[in-house]
PDB file of C-alpha atoms and ligand atoms in Angstrom:
ATOM      1  CA  MET C   1     -33.970 -37.504 -71.880  1.00  0.00           C
ATOM      2  CA  ARG C   2     -30.571 -37.557 -70.192  1.00  0.00           C
ATOM      3  CA  GLN C   3     -27.670 -37.372 -72.667  1.00  0.00           C
ATOM      4  CA  ALA C   4     -24.799 -38.183 -70.292  1.00  0.00           C
ATOM      5  CA  ALA C   5     -24.184 -39.481 -66.778  1.00  0.00           C
ATOM      6  CA  THR C   6     -21.219 -40.348 -64.570  1.00  0.00           C
ATOM      7  CA  ALA C   7     -21.259 -43.108 -61.951  1.00  0.00           C
ATOM      8  CA  PHE C   8     -18.870 -44.137 -59.167  1.00  0.00           C
ATOM      9  CA  ALA C   9     -18.550 -47.767 -58.071  1.00  0.00           C
ATOM     10  CA  PRO C  10     -16.535 -48.687 -54.967  1.00  0.00           C
ATOM     11  CA  ALA C  11     -13.764 -51.272 -54.745  1.00  0.00           C
ATOM     12  CA  SER C  12     -14.634 -54.541 -53.031  1.00  0.00           C
ATOM     13  CA  VAL C  13     -13.141 -57.351 -50.983  1.00  0.00           C
ATOM     14  CA  GLY C  14     -14.155 -60.652 -52.582  1.00  0.00           C
ATOM     15  CA  ASN C  15     -14.631 -63.873 -50.614  1.00  0.00           C
ATOM     16  CA  VAL C  16     -14.178 -62.159 -47.189  1.00  0.00           C
ATOM     17  CA  ALA C  17     -12.152 -65.274 -46.293  1.00  0.00           C
ATOM     18  CA  VAL C  18     -15.054 -67.653 -45.733  1.00  0.00           C
ATOM     19  CA  GLY C  19     -17.342 -67.184 -48.759  1.00  0.00           C
ATOM     20  CA  PHE C  20     -15.336 -68.034 -51.874  1.00  0.00           C
ATOM     21  CA  ASP C  21     -17.128 -66.519 -54.902  1.00  0.00           C
ATOM     22  CA  VAL C  22     -20.346 -65.813 -52.947  1.00  0.00           C
ATOM     23  CA  LEU C  23     -19.498 -63.206 -50.280  1.00  0.00           C
ATOM     24  CA  GLY C  24     -17.930 -59.765 -50.640  1.00  0.00           C
ATOM     25  CA  HIS C  25     -18.024 -56.267 -49.222  1.00  0.00           C
ATOM     26  CA  SER C  26     -17.647 -52.832 -50.715  1.00  0.00           C
ATOM     27  CA  PHE C  27     -14.744 -50.593 -49.766  1.00  0.00           C
ATOM     28  CA  GLN C  28     -15.595 -46.921 -50.064  1.00  0.00           C
ATOM     29  CA  ALA C  29     -12.117 -45.413 -49.891  1.00  0.00           C
ATOM     30  CA  ILE C  30     -11.348 -46.178 -53.546  1.00  0.00           C
ATOM     31  CA  GLY C  31     -13.293 -46.954 -56.702  1.00  0.00           C
ATOM     32  CA  ASP C  32     -13.737 -46.473 -60.458  1.00  0.00           C
ATOM     33  CA  ARG C  33     -15.700 -43.783 -62.283  1.00  0.00           C
ATOM     34  CA  VAL C  34     -17.360 -44.235 -65.657  1.00  0.00           C
ATOM     35  CA  SER C  35     -19.122 -41.623 -67.809  1.00  0.00           C
ATOM     36  CA  ALA C  36     -21.681 -42.741 -70.384  1.00  0.00           C
ATOM     37  CA  ARG C  37     -22.819 -40.510 -73.248  1.00  0.00           C
ATOM     38  CA  ARG C  38     -25.535 -41.144 -75.807  1.00  0.00           C
ATOM     39  CA  THR C  39     -24.396 -41.399 -79.413  1.00  0.00           C
ATOM     40  CA  SER C  40     -26.490 -41.630 -82.569  1.00  0.00           C
ATOM     41  CA  GLN C  41     -24.499 -44.620 -83.852  1.00  0.00           C
ATOM     42  CA  PRO C  42     -25.869 -47.805 -82.202  1.00  0.00           C
ATOM     43  CA  GLY C  43     -23.345 -49.935 -80.278  1.00  0.00           C
ATOM     44  CA  VAL C  44     -20.706 -49.173 -77.664  1.00  0.00           C
ATOM     45  CA  THR C  45     -17.452 -47.249 -77.946  1.00  0.00           C
ATOM     46  CA  ILE C  46     -14.760 -46.469 -75.373  1.00  0.00           C
ATOM     47  CA  SER C  47     -13.233 -43.081 -76.077  1.00  0.00           C
ATOM     48  CA  ASP C  48     -10.865 -42.687 -73.122  1.00  0.00           C
ATOM     49  CA  ILE C  49      -9.330 -44.566 -70.192  1.00  0.00           C
ATOM     50  CA  THR C  50      -7.535 -42.569 -67.481  1.00  0.00           C
ATOM     51  CA  GLY C  51      -6.335 -43.032 -63.895  1.00  0.00           C
ATOM     52  CA  THR C  52      -4.346 -45.823 -62.252  1.00  0.00           C
ATOM     53  CA  VAL C  53      -4.574 -48.058 -65.348  1.00  0.00           C
ATOM     54  CA  VAL C  54      -4.697 -46.721 -68.900  1.00  0.00           C
ATOM     55  CA  ASP C  55      -3.419 -49.691 -70.844  1.00  0.00           C
ATOM     56  CA  LEU C  56      -6.706 -51.590 -71.104  1.00  0.00           C
ATOM     57  CA  PRO C  57      -8.420 -52.863 -74.265  1.00  0.00           C
ATOM     58  CA  ARG C  58     -10.710 -50.321 -75.912  1.00  0.00           C
ATOM     59  CA  GLU C  59     -12.657 -52.867 -77.954  1.00  0.00           C
ATOM     60  CA  PRO C  60     -15.908 -53.192 -75.991  1.00  0.00           C
ATOM     61  CA  GLU C  61     -15.893 -57.010 -76.251  1.00  0.00           C
ATOM     62  CA  ARG C  62     -12.497 -57.151 -74.488  1.00  0.00           C
ATOM     63  CA  ASN C  63     -13.182 -54.545 -71.813  1.00  0.00           C
ATOM     64  CA  THR C  64     -15.248 -55.319 -68.688  1.00  0.00           C
ATOM     65  CA  ALA C  65     -17.110 -51.991 -68.756  1.00  0.00           C
ATOM     66  CA  GLY C  66     -17.558 -52.153 -72.537  1.00  0.00           C
ATOM     67  CA  MET C  67     -18.811 -55.744 -72.519  1.00  0.00           C
ATOM     68  CA  ALA C  68     -21.299 -55.088 -69.717  1.00  0.00           C
ATOM     69  CA  VAL C  69     -22.851 -52.134 -71.575  1.00  0.00           C
ATOM     70  CA  LEU C  70     -22.679 -53.961 -74.915  1.00  0.00           C
ATOM     71  CA  CYS C  71     -24.761 -56.806 -73.429  1.00  0.00           C
ATOM     72  CA  MET C  72     -27.200 -54.197 -72.136  1.00  0.00           C
ATOM     73  CA  VAL C  73     -27.470 -52.372 -75.486  1.00  0.00           C
ATOM     74  CA  ARG C  74     -27.976 -55.646 -77.381  1.00  0.00           C
ATOM     75  CA  ASP C  75     -30.413 -57.164 -74.905  1.00  0.00           C
ATOM     76  CA  LEU C  76     -32.562 -54.025 -74.743  1.00  0.00           C
ATOM     77  CA  LYS C  77     -32.257 -53.467 -78.535  1.00  0.00           C
ATOM     78  CA  LEU C  78     -31.494 -49.782 -77.927  1.00  0.00           C
ATOM     79  CA  ASP C  79     -31.824 -47.558 -80.989  1.00  0.00           C
ATOM     80  CA  PHE C  80     -28.961 -45.332 -79.808  1.00  0.00           C
ATOM     81  CA  GLY C  81     -25.347 -46.016 -78.933  1.00  0.00           C
ATOM     82  CA  ILE C  82     -23.299 -45.356 -75.791  1.00  0.00           C
ATOM     83  CA  ASP C  83     -19.798 -43.965 -75.534  1.00  0.00           C
ATOM     84  CA  LEU C  84     -17.867 -44.661 -72.336  1.00  0.00           C
ATOM     85  CA  THR C  85     -14.974 -42.905 -70.675  1.00  0.00           C
ATOM     86  CA  ILE C  86     -13.405 -44.839 -67.831  1.00  0.00           C
ATOM     87  CA  HIS C  87     -11.452 -43.388 -64.932  1.00  0.00           C
ATOM     88  CA  LYS C  88      -9.709 -46.136 -62.969  1.00  0.00           C
ATOM     89  CA  GLY C  89      -9.114 -45.510 -59.279  1.00  0.00           C
ATOM     90  CA  ILE C  90      -8.407 -49.175 -58.469  1.00  0.00           C
ATOM     91  CA  PRO C  91      -4.986 -50.632 -59.335  1.00  0.00           C
ATOM     92  CA  LEU C  92      -4.875 -53.449 -61.907  1.00  0.00           C
ATOM     93  CA  GLY C  93      -4.485 -57.014 -60.615  1.00  0.00           C
ATOM     94  CA  SER C  94      -4.808 -55.852 -57.001  1.00  0.00           C
ATOM     95  CA  GLY C  95      -7.609 -58.114 -55.739  1.00  0.00           C
ATOM     96  CA  LEU C  96      -9.764 -55.067 -55.061  1.00  0.00           C
ATOM     97  CA  GLY C  97     -12.471 -55.797 -57.597  1.00  0.00           C
ATOM     98  CA  GLY C  98     -11.286 -53.308 -60.215  1.00  0.00           C
ATOM     99  CA  SER C  99     -12.791 -55.087 -63.203  1.00  0.00           C
ATOM    100  CA  ALA C 100     -16.078 -55.454 -61.322  1.00  0.00           C
ATOM    101  CA  ALA C 101     -16.142 -51.780 -60.303  1.00  0.00           C
ATOM    102  CA  SER C 102     -15.635 -50.638 -63.906  1.00  0.00           C
ATOM    103  CA  ALA C 103     -18.426 -52.922 -65.121  1.00  0.00           C
ATOM    104  CA  VAL C 104     -20.744 -51.769 -62.323  1.00  0.00           C
ATOM    105  CA  ALA C 105     -20.028 -48.045 -62.799  1.00  0.00           C
ATOM    106  CA  ALA C 106     -20.571 -48.490 -66.547  1.00  0.00           C
ATOM    107  CA  VAL C 107     -23.990 -50.150 -66.258  1.00  0.00           C
ATOM    108  CA  VAL C 108     -25.118 -47.665 -63.578  1.00  0.00           C
ATOM    109  CA  ALA C 109     -24.084 -44.696 -65.776  1.00  0.00           C
ATOM    110  CA  ALA C 110     -25.647 -46.264 -68.897  1.00  0.00           C
ATOM    111  CA  ASN C 111     -28.829 -47.037 -66.969  1.00  0.00           C
ATOM    112  CA  ALA C 112     -29.322 -43.328 -66.294  1.00  0.00           C
ATOM    113  CA  LEU C 113     -29.602 -42.787 -70.071  1.00  0.00           C
ATOM    114  CA  LEU C 114     -32.409 -45.326 -70.565  1.00  0.00           C
ATOM    115  CA  PRO C 115     -35.990 -44.163 -71.078  1.00  0.00           C
ATOM    116  CA  GLU C 116     -37.005 -46.742 -68.452  1.00  0.00           C
ATOM    117  CA  PRO C 117     -34.093 -47.431 -66.099  1.00  0.00           C
ATOM    118  CA  LEU C 118     -33.577 -51.019 -64.921  1.00  0.00           C
ATOM    119  CA  GLY C 119     -33.515 -52.325 -61.354  1.00  0.00           C
ATOM    120  CA  LYS C 120     -30.315 -53.393 -59.584  1.00  0.00           C
ATOM    121  CA  LEU C 121     -30.809 -57.106 -60.175  1.00  0.00           C
ATOM    122  CA  GLU C 122     -30.927 -56.605 -63.953  1.00  0.00           C
ATOM    123  CA  LEU C 123     -27.863 -54.353 -63.795  1.00  0.00           C
ATOM    124  CA  LEU C 124     -26.083 -57.048 -61.768  1.00  0.00           C
ATOM    125  CA  LYS C 125     -26.568 -59.607 -64.552  1.00  0.00           C
ATOM    126  CA  PHE C 126     -25.131 -57.287 -67.214  1.00  0.00           C
ATOM    127  CA  ALA C 127     -22.187 -56.343 -65.001  1.00  0.00           C
ATOM    128  CA  MET C 128     -21.461 -60.043 -64.336  1.00  0.00           C
ATOM    129  CA  LYS C 129     -21.193 -60.643 -68.096  1.00  0.00           C
ATOM    130  CA  GLY C 130     -18.722 -57.781 -68.273  1.00  0.00           C
ATOM    131  CA  GLU C 131     -16.557 -59.051 -65.451  1.00  0.00           C
ATOM    132  CA  ALA C 132     -16.346 -62.516 -66.983  1.00  0.00           C
ATOM    133  CA  VAL C 133     -14.121 -60.926 -69.670  1.00  0.00           C
ATOM    134  CA  ALA C 134     -11.420 -60.271 -67.053  1.00  0.00           C
ATOM    135  CA  SER C 135     -11.623 -63.223 -64.711  1.00  0.00           C
ATOM    136  CA  GLY C 136     -12.613 -65.961 -67.151  1.00  0.00           C
ATOM    137  CA  SER C 137     -15.507 -67.099 -64.958  1.00  0.00           C
ATOM    138  CA  VAL C 138     -18.822 -65.766 -63.749  1.00  0.00           C
ATOM    139  CA  HIS C 139     -19.062 -64.887 -60.075  1.00  0.00           C
ATOM    140  CA  ALA C 140     -20.689 -61.992 -58.265  1.00  0.00           C
ATOM    141  CA  ASP C 141     -18.667 -61.585 -55.062  1.00  0.00           C
ATOM    142  CA  ASN C 142     -17.160 -58.313 -56.313  1.00  0.00           C
ATOM    143  CA  ILE C 143     -19.971 -57.143 -58.604  1.00  0.00           C
ATOM    144  CA  ALA C 144     -22.781 -57.433 -56.039  1.00  0.00           C
ATOM    145  CA  PRO C 145     -21.103 -55.485 -53.182  1.00  0.00           C
ATOM    146  CA  SER C 146     -19.839 -52.821 -55.577  1.00  0.00           C
ATOM    147  CA  LEU C 147     -23.386 -52.365 -56.904  1.00  0.00           C
ATOM    148  CA  TYR C 148     -25.404 -52.753 -53.684  1.00  0.00           C
ATOM    149  CA  GLY C 149     -22.851 -51.707 -51.021  1.00  0.00           C
ATOM    150  CA  GLY C 150     -21.846 -53.199 -47.672  1.00  0.00           C
ATOM    151  CA  LEU C 151     -21.399 -56.912 -46.964  1.00  0.00           C
ATOM    152  CA  VAL C 152     -23.301 -58.861 -49.615  1.00  0.00           C
ATOM    153  CA  LEU C 153     -24.079 -62.554 -50.079  1.00  0.00           C
ATOM    154  CA  THR C 154     -25.049 -63.765 -53.554  1.00  0.00           C
ATOM    155  CA  VAL C 155     -26.718 -67.141 -53.979  1.00  0.00           C
ATOM    156  CA  GLY C 156     -27.063 -68.436 -57.552  1.00  0.00           C
ATOM    157  CA  ILE C 157     -25.588 -67.338 -60.865  1.00  0.00           C
ATOM    158  CA  ASP C 158     -28.360 -67.364 -63.495  1.00  0.00           C
ATOM    159  CA  ASN C 159     -31.003 -66.074 -61.114  1.00  0.00           C
ATOM    160  CA  PRO C 160     -28.925 -64.557 -58.339  1.00  0.00           C
ATOM    161  CA  ASN C 161     -30.395 -63.857 -54.933  1.00  0.00           C
ATOM    162  CA  VAL C 162     -28.594 -60.901 -53.413  1.00  0.00           C
ATOM    163  CA  LYS C 163     -28.715 -60.220 -49.668  1.00  0.00           C
ATOM    164  CA  GLN C 164     -27.082 -57.366 -47.778  1.00  0.00           C
ATOM    165  CA  ILE C 165     -25.784 -58.578 -44.418  1.00  0.00           C
ATOM    166  CA  PRO C 166     -25.604 -56.143 -41.472  1.00  0.00           C
ATOM    167  CA  VAL C 167     -22.157 -55.476 -40.015  1.00  0.00           C
ATOM    168  CA  PRO C 168     -21.617 -54.261 -36.416  1.00  0.00           C
ATOM    169  CA  SER C 169     -21.062 -50.489 -36.646  1.00  0.00           C
ATOM    170  CA  THR C 170     -17.730 -50.518 -34.766  1.00  0.00           C
ATOM    171  CA  VAL C 171     -16.104 -52.823 -37.338  1.00  0.00           C
ATOM    172  CA  ARG C 172     -13.588 -51.374 -39.785  1.00  0.00           C
ATOM    173  CA  CYS C 173     -11.776 -52.939 -42.726  1.00  0.00           C
ATOM    174  CA  VAL C 174      -8.052 -52.342 -43.205  1.00  0.00           C
ATOM    175  CA  LEU C 175      -6.740 -52.953 -46.724  1.00  0.00           C
ATOM    176  CA  VAL C 176      -3.072 -53.128 -47.599  1.00  0.00           C
ATOM    177  CA  HIS C 177      -2.096 -53.312 -51.254  1.00  0.00           C
ATOM    178  CA  PRO C 178       1.525 -54.268 -51.936  1.00  0.00           C
ATOM    179  CA  HIS C 179       2.988 -52.827 -55.107  1.00  0.00           C
ATOM    180  CA  MET C 180       2.757 -55.940 -57.241  1.00  0.00           C
ATOM    181  CA  MET C 181       0.183 -57.485 -59.556  1.00  0.00           C
ATOM    182  CA  LEU C 182      -1.545 -60.856 -59.499  1.00  0.00           C
ATOM    183  CA  SER C 183      -3.732 -62.132 -62.282  1.00  0.00           C
ATOM    184  CA  THR C 184      -7.128 -63.413 -61.140  1.00  0.00           C
ATOM    185  CA  ARG C 185      -7.041 -66.070 -63.846  1.00  0.00           C
ATOM    186  CA  GLU C 186      -3.697 -67.343 -62.556  1.00  0.00           C
ATOM    187  CA  ALA C 187      -4.825 -67.277 -58.925  1.00  0.00           C
ATOM    188  CA  ARG C 188      -7.887 -69.333 -59.906  1.00  0.00           C
ATOM    189  CA  GLU C 189      -5.974 -71.798 -62.036  1.00  0.00           C
ATOM    190  CA  ILE C 190      -3.708 -72.886 -59.162  1.00  0.00           C
ATOM    191  CA  LEU C 191      -6.674 -73.971 -57.012  1.00  0.00           C
ATOM    192  CA  ASN C 192      -7.200 -77.685 -56.414  1.00  0.00           C
ATOM    193  CA  ARG C 193     -10.407 -79.085 -57.890  1.00  0.00           C
ATOM    194  CA  SER C 194     -10.895 -81.479 -54.942  1.00  0.00           C
ATOM    195  CA  ILE C 195     -11.225 -80.533 -51.294  1.00  0.00           C
ATOM    196  CA  ASP C 196     -11.029 -82.684 -48.166  1.00  0.00           C
ATOM    197  CA  LEU C 197     -14.402 -83.276 -46.551  1.00  0.00           C
ATOM    198  CA  SER C 198     -13.045 -82.100 -43.190  1.00  0.00           C
ATOM    199  CA  ASP C 199     -12.053 -78.755 -44.744  1.00  0.00           C
ATOM    200  CA  VAL C 200     -15.512 -78.356 -46.294  1.00  0.00           C
ATOM    201  CA  ILE C 201     -17.093 -78.951 -42.887  1.00  0.00           C
ATOM    202  CA  TRP C 202     -14.744 -76.508 -41.198  1.00  0.00           C
ATOM    203  CA  GLN C 203     -15.277 -73.807 -43.848  1.00  0.00           C
ATOM    204  CA  SER C 204     -19.081 -74.304 -43.782  1.00  0.00           C
ATOM    205  CA  ALA C 205     -19.053 -73.819 -40.021  1.00  0.00           C
ATOM    206  CA  ASN C 206     -16.923 -70.698 -40.431  1.00  0.00           C
ATOM    207  CA  LEU C 207     -19.240 -69.188 -43.051  1.00  0.00           C
ATOM    208  CA  ALA C 208     -22.307 -69.927 -40.930  1.00  0.00           C
ATOM    209  CA  GLY C 209     -20.579 -68.625 -37.784  1.00  0.00           C
ATOM    210  CA  PHE C 210     -19.359 -65.479 -39.522  1.00  0.00           C
ATOM    211  CA  LEU C 211     -22.797 -64.605 -40.925  1.00  0.00           C
ATOM    212  CA  THR C 212     -24.477 -65.364 -37.594  1.00  0.00           C
ATOM    213  CA  GLY C 213     -21.889 -63.177 -35.846  1.00  0.00           C
ATOM    214  CA  CYS C 214     -22.687 -60.334 -38.247  1.00  0.00           C
ATOM    215  CA  PHE C 215     -26.445 -60.670 -37.813  1.00  0.00           C
ATOM    216  CA  THR C 216     -26.236 -60.830 -34.023  1.00  0.00           C
ATOM    217  CA  GLY C 217     -23.378 -58.339 -33.528  1.00  0.00           C
ATOM    218  CA  ASP C 218     -21.279 -61.064 -31.864  1.00  0.00           C
ATOM    219  CA  LEU C 219     -17.677 -59.942 -32.401  1.00  0.00           C
ATOM    220  CA  GLN C 220     -16.280 -62.985 -30.590  1.00  0.00           C
ATOM    221  CA  LEU C 221     -18.086 -65.320 -33.005  1.00  0.00           C
ATOM    222  CA  ILE C 222     -16.818 -63.251 -35.946  1.00  0.00           C
ATOM    223  CA  ARG C 223     -13.279 -63.548 -34.558  1.00  0.00           C
ATOM    224  CA  GLU C 224     -13.589 -67.341 -34.203  1.00  0.00           C
ATOM    225  CA  SER C 225     -15.088 -67.811 -37.679  1.00  0.00           C
ATOM    226  CA  LEU C 226     -13.252 -65.362 -39.948  1.00  0.00           C
ATOM    227  CA  GLU C 227     -10.708 -67.920 -41.150  1.00  0.00           C
ATOM    228  CA  ASP C 228     -10.329 -69.391 -44.653  1.00  0.00           C
ATOM    229  CA  VAL C 229      -9.138 -72.994 -44.445  1.00  0.00           C
ATOM    230  CA  ILE C 230      -9.535 -73.803 -48.165  1.00  0.00           C
ATOM    231  CA  ILE C 231      -8.402 -71.021 -50.513  1.00  0.00           C
ATOM    232  CA  GLU C 232      -5.927 -68.983 -48.431  1.00  0.00           C
ATOM    233  CA  PRO C 233      -3.581 -71.932 -47.735  1.00  0.00           C
ATOM    234  CA  GLN C 234      -3.287 -72.504 -51.491  1.00  0.00           C
ATOM    235  CA  ARG C 235      -2.933 -68.875 -52.598  1.00  0.00           C
ATOM    236  CA  GLN C 236      -0.708 -67.433 -49.877  1.00  0.00           C
ATOM    237  CA  VAL C 237       2.437 -68.614 -51.690  1.00  0.00           C
ATOM    238  CA  LEU C 238       1.627 -66.064 -54.422  1.00  0.00           C
ATOM    239  CA  ILE C 239       1.910 -63.171 -51.936  1.00  0.00           C
ATOM    240  CA  PRO C 240       5.412 -62.453 -50.583  1.00  0.00           C
ATOM    241  CA  GLY C 241       5.279 -61.641 -46.871  1.00  0.00           C
ATOM    242  CA  PHE C 242       1.702 -62.847 -46.420  1.00  0.00           C
ATOM    243  CA  LYS C 243       2.475 -64.691 -43.180  1.00  0.00           C
ATOM    244  CA  ALA C 244       4.191 -61.634 -41.644  1.00  0.00           C
ATOM    245  CA  VAL C 245       1.301 -59.388 -42.726  1.00  0.00           C
ATOM    246  CA  LYS C 246      -1.303 -61.702 -41.206  1.00  0.00           C
ATOM    247  CA  GLU C 247       0.709 -62.184 -38.037  1.00  0.00           C
ATOM    248  CA  GLY C 248       1.043 -58.381 -37.739  1.00  0.00           C
ATOM    249  CA  ALA C 249      -2.718 -57.924 -38.054  1.00  0.00           C
ATOM    250  CA  MET C 250      -3.716 -60.736 -35.687  1.00  0.00           C
ATOM    251  CA  SER C 251      -1.185 -59.877 -32.973  1.00  0.00           C
ATOM    252  CA  ASN C 252      -2.518 -56.312 -32.943  1.00  0.00           C
ATOM    253  CA  GLY C 253      -6.119 -57.303 -32.303  1.00  0.00           C
ATOM    254  CA  ALA C 254      -7.646 -58.046 -35.732  1.00  0.00           C
ATOM    255  CA  LEU C 255     -10.858 -60.071 -35.834  1.00  0.00           C
ATOM    256  CA  GLY C 256      -9.526 -61.825 -38.925  1.00  0.00           C
ATOM    257  CA  CYS C 257      -7.104 -61.308 -41.798  1.00  0.00           C
ATOM    258  CA  SER C 258      -6.996 -62.905 -45.238  1.00  0.00           C
ATOM    259  CA  ILE C 259      -6.512 -62.322 -48.953  1.00  0.00           C
ATOM    260  CA  SER C 260      -8.745 -59.765 -50.656  1.00  0.00           C
ATOM    261  CA  GLY C 261     -10.259 -61.495 -53.701  1.00  0.00           C
ATOM    262  CA  ALA C 262      -7.511 -63.179 -55.668  1.00  0.00           C
ATOM    263  CA  GLY C 263      -4.826 -61.000 -53.999  1.00  0.00           C
ATOM    264  CA  PRO C 264      -2.223 -59.635 -53.554  1.00  0.00           C
ATOM    265  CA  THR C 265      -4.100 -57.109 -51.371  1.00  0.00           C
ATOM    266  CA  VAL C 266      -4.644 -58.366 -47.824  1.00  0.00           C
ATOM    267  CA  PHE C 267      -7.569 -57.245 -45.674  1.00  0.00           C
ATOM    268  CA  ALA C 268      -8.219 -57.321 -41.950  1.00  0.00           C
ATOM    269  CA  TRP C 269     -11.450 -56.772 -40.059  1.00  0.00           C
ATOM    270  CA  CYS C 270     -11.058 -55.109 -36.673  1.00  0.00           C
ATOM    271  CA  GLU C 271     -12.672 -52.843 -34.153  1.00  0.00           C
ATOM    272  CA  GLN C 272     -12.257 -49.160 -34.889  1.00  0.00           C
ATOM    273  CA  GLN C 273      -9.751 -48.463 -32.078  1.00  0.00           C
ATOM    274  CA  HIS C 274      -7.237 -51.040 -33.407  1.00  0.00           C
ATOM    275  CA  ALA C 275      -7.389 -50.063 -37.081  1.00  0.00           C
ATOM    276  CA  GLU C 276      -4.369 -47.757 -37.357  1.00  0.00           C
ATOM    277  CA  ARG C 277      -2.064 -50.055 -35.385  1.00  0.00           C
ATOM    278  CA  ILE C 278      -3.116 -53.017 -37.507  1.00  0.00           C
ATOM    279  CA  ARG C 279      -2.600 -51.042 -40.725  1.00  0.00           C
ATOM    280  CA  ASP C 280       0.948 -50.110 -39.664  1.00  0.00           C
ATOM    281  CA  ALA C 281       1.781 -53.705 -38.719  1.00  0.00           C
ATOM    282  CA  MET C 282       0.489 -55.016 -42.056  1.00  0.00           C
ATOM    283  CA  VAL C 283       2.489 -52.441 -44.021  1.00  0.00           C
ATOM    284  CA  ALA C 284       5.570 -53.448 -41.961  1.00  0.00           C
ATOM    285  CA  GLY C 285       4.873 -57.104 -42.854  1.00  0.00           C
ATOM    286  CA  PHE C 286       5.136 -56.391 -46.579  1.00  0.00           C
ATOM    287  CA  ALA C 287       8.219 -54.242 -45.932  1.00  0.00           C
ATOM    288  CA  THR C 288      10.011 -57.339 -44.579  1.00  0.00           C
ATOM    289  CA  ARG C 289       9.962 -58.520 -48.213  1.00  0.00           C
ATOM    290  CA  ASN C 290      10.937 -55.088 -49.560  1.00  0.00           C
ATOM    291  CA  LEU C 291       7.422 -54.464 -50.816  1.00  0.00           C
ATOM    292  CA  ALA C 292       6.051 -50.926 -50.539  1.00  0.00           C
ATOM    293  CA  SER C 293       2.298 -50.746 -50.118  1.00  0.00           C
ATOM    294  CA  ASP C 294      -0.743 -48.478 -50.016  1.00  0.00           C
ATOM    295  CA  ALA C 295      -3.128 -48.821 -47.099  1.00  0.00           C
ATOM    296  CA  TRP C 296      -6.671 -47.675 -46.389  1.00  0.00           C
ATOM    297  CA  ILE C 297      -9.146 -47.964 -43.524  1.00  0.00           C
ATOM    298  CA  SER C 298     -12.874 -47.896 -44.235  1.00  0.00           C
ATOM    299  CA  THR C 299     -16.225 -48.472 -42.564  1.00  0.00           C
ATOM    300  CA  LEU C 300     -18.504 -51.147 -44.013  1.00  0.00           C
ATOM    301  CA  ASP C 301     -21.370 -48.782 -44.751  1.00  0.00           C
ATOM    302  CA  PRO C 302     -23.891 -50.219 -47.201  1.00  0.00           C
ATOM    303  CA  ALA C 303     -23.230 -47.569 -49.885  1.00  0.00           C
ATOM    304  CA  GLY C 304     -22.946 -49.003 -53.373  1.00  0.00           C
ATOM    305  CA  ALA C 305     -22.500 -47.568 -56.855  1.00  0.00           C
ATOM    306  CA  ARG C 306     -24.109 -44.213 -57.470  1.00  0.00           C
ATOM    307  CA  ILE C 307     -24.625 -41.485 -60.035  1.00  0.00           C
ATOM    308  CA  LEU C 308     -22.401 -38.486 -59.390  1.00  0.00           C
ATOM    309  CA  GLU C 309     -24.204 -35.224 -59.987  1.00  0.00           C
TER     310      GLU C 309
HETATM  311  N1  LIG B   1     -13.815 -64.795 -55.800  1.00  0.00           N
HETATM  312  C1  LIG B   1     -12.833 -64.438 -56.775  1.00  0.00           C
HETATM  313  C2  LIG B   1     -11.546 -65.198 -56.495  1.00  0.00           C
HETATM  314  C3  LIG B   1     -12.573 -62.967 -56.680  1.00  0.00           C
HETATM  315  O1  LIG B   1     -11.131 -65.210 -55.333  1.00  0.00           O
HETATM  316  O2  LIG B   1     -10.984 -65.763 -57.419  1.00  0.00           O
HETATM  317  C4  LIG B   1     -11.652 -62.459 -57.737  1.00  0.00           C
HETATM  318  O3  LIG B   1     -12.342 -62.180 -58.919  1.00  0.00           O
END
């Protein structure tokens, strides 16, 4: 029986502009790492938190990784306990799915200690309960891509259907994270509860067009559809320089550019040959508002959370 295991879970871009709360993709360049160790005392403990964020609650019920594994331990009525150590690679309040990645890495590491390991769909449900601690609502657009990898659509909450969507191999994602924090709760609370019918129609067409473009490798259709007409117009005021960043990406050949999750990170999809120019233009956009930023370029390979040997 395995006594300890360490798992890595990648960051993720929630919503991908057109699929609020249902679509997301993993981003391999950064992620969180969680080690799980069997203990004789039943329950869950968190013995250490290191990395980009250390000031997180250590009570399992108030920590996304802790809560996810606590739900697992309780549900499975395990006769042993699990101690977690969390290494954060994803900045706090960045819109890069940090709380989801910790919850996913935690359940994947804990799963390796079980006499009969669970399948991904069961792990997804535990991780979703963990992430609800941070965002105040249950949605899988960061959890599912971090766990499964690649571009992932999740339909349903209680019995989620998870589908990995193919992405044309020349597409890259550019992520630019300005050095500021945004709370997901806050970015959700500002959203209007009612939406104009014309916007719903437009966004539905964009989601359908975007997914069809991905399935058929039609970059022109992706370019025409990768536009959020509902959430981005409401949230962009929370991100200084957003317009300059988007303009920089689009004028340098991006297929689309929008807010990653709840922000403030901004992502752009583009063809490989434009990626570095777009990254530089986006960084320059934030600089117009005196914001320094970190930037990454990644493929959209379908590689999700995994045990590190
Ligand atoms: N879909 C979520 C949002 C992602 O945009 O609020 C952040 O948890």
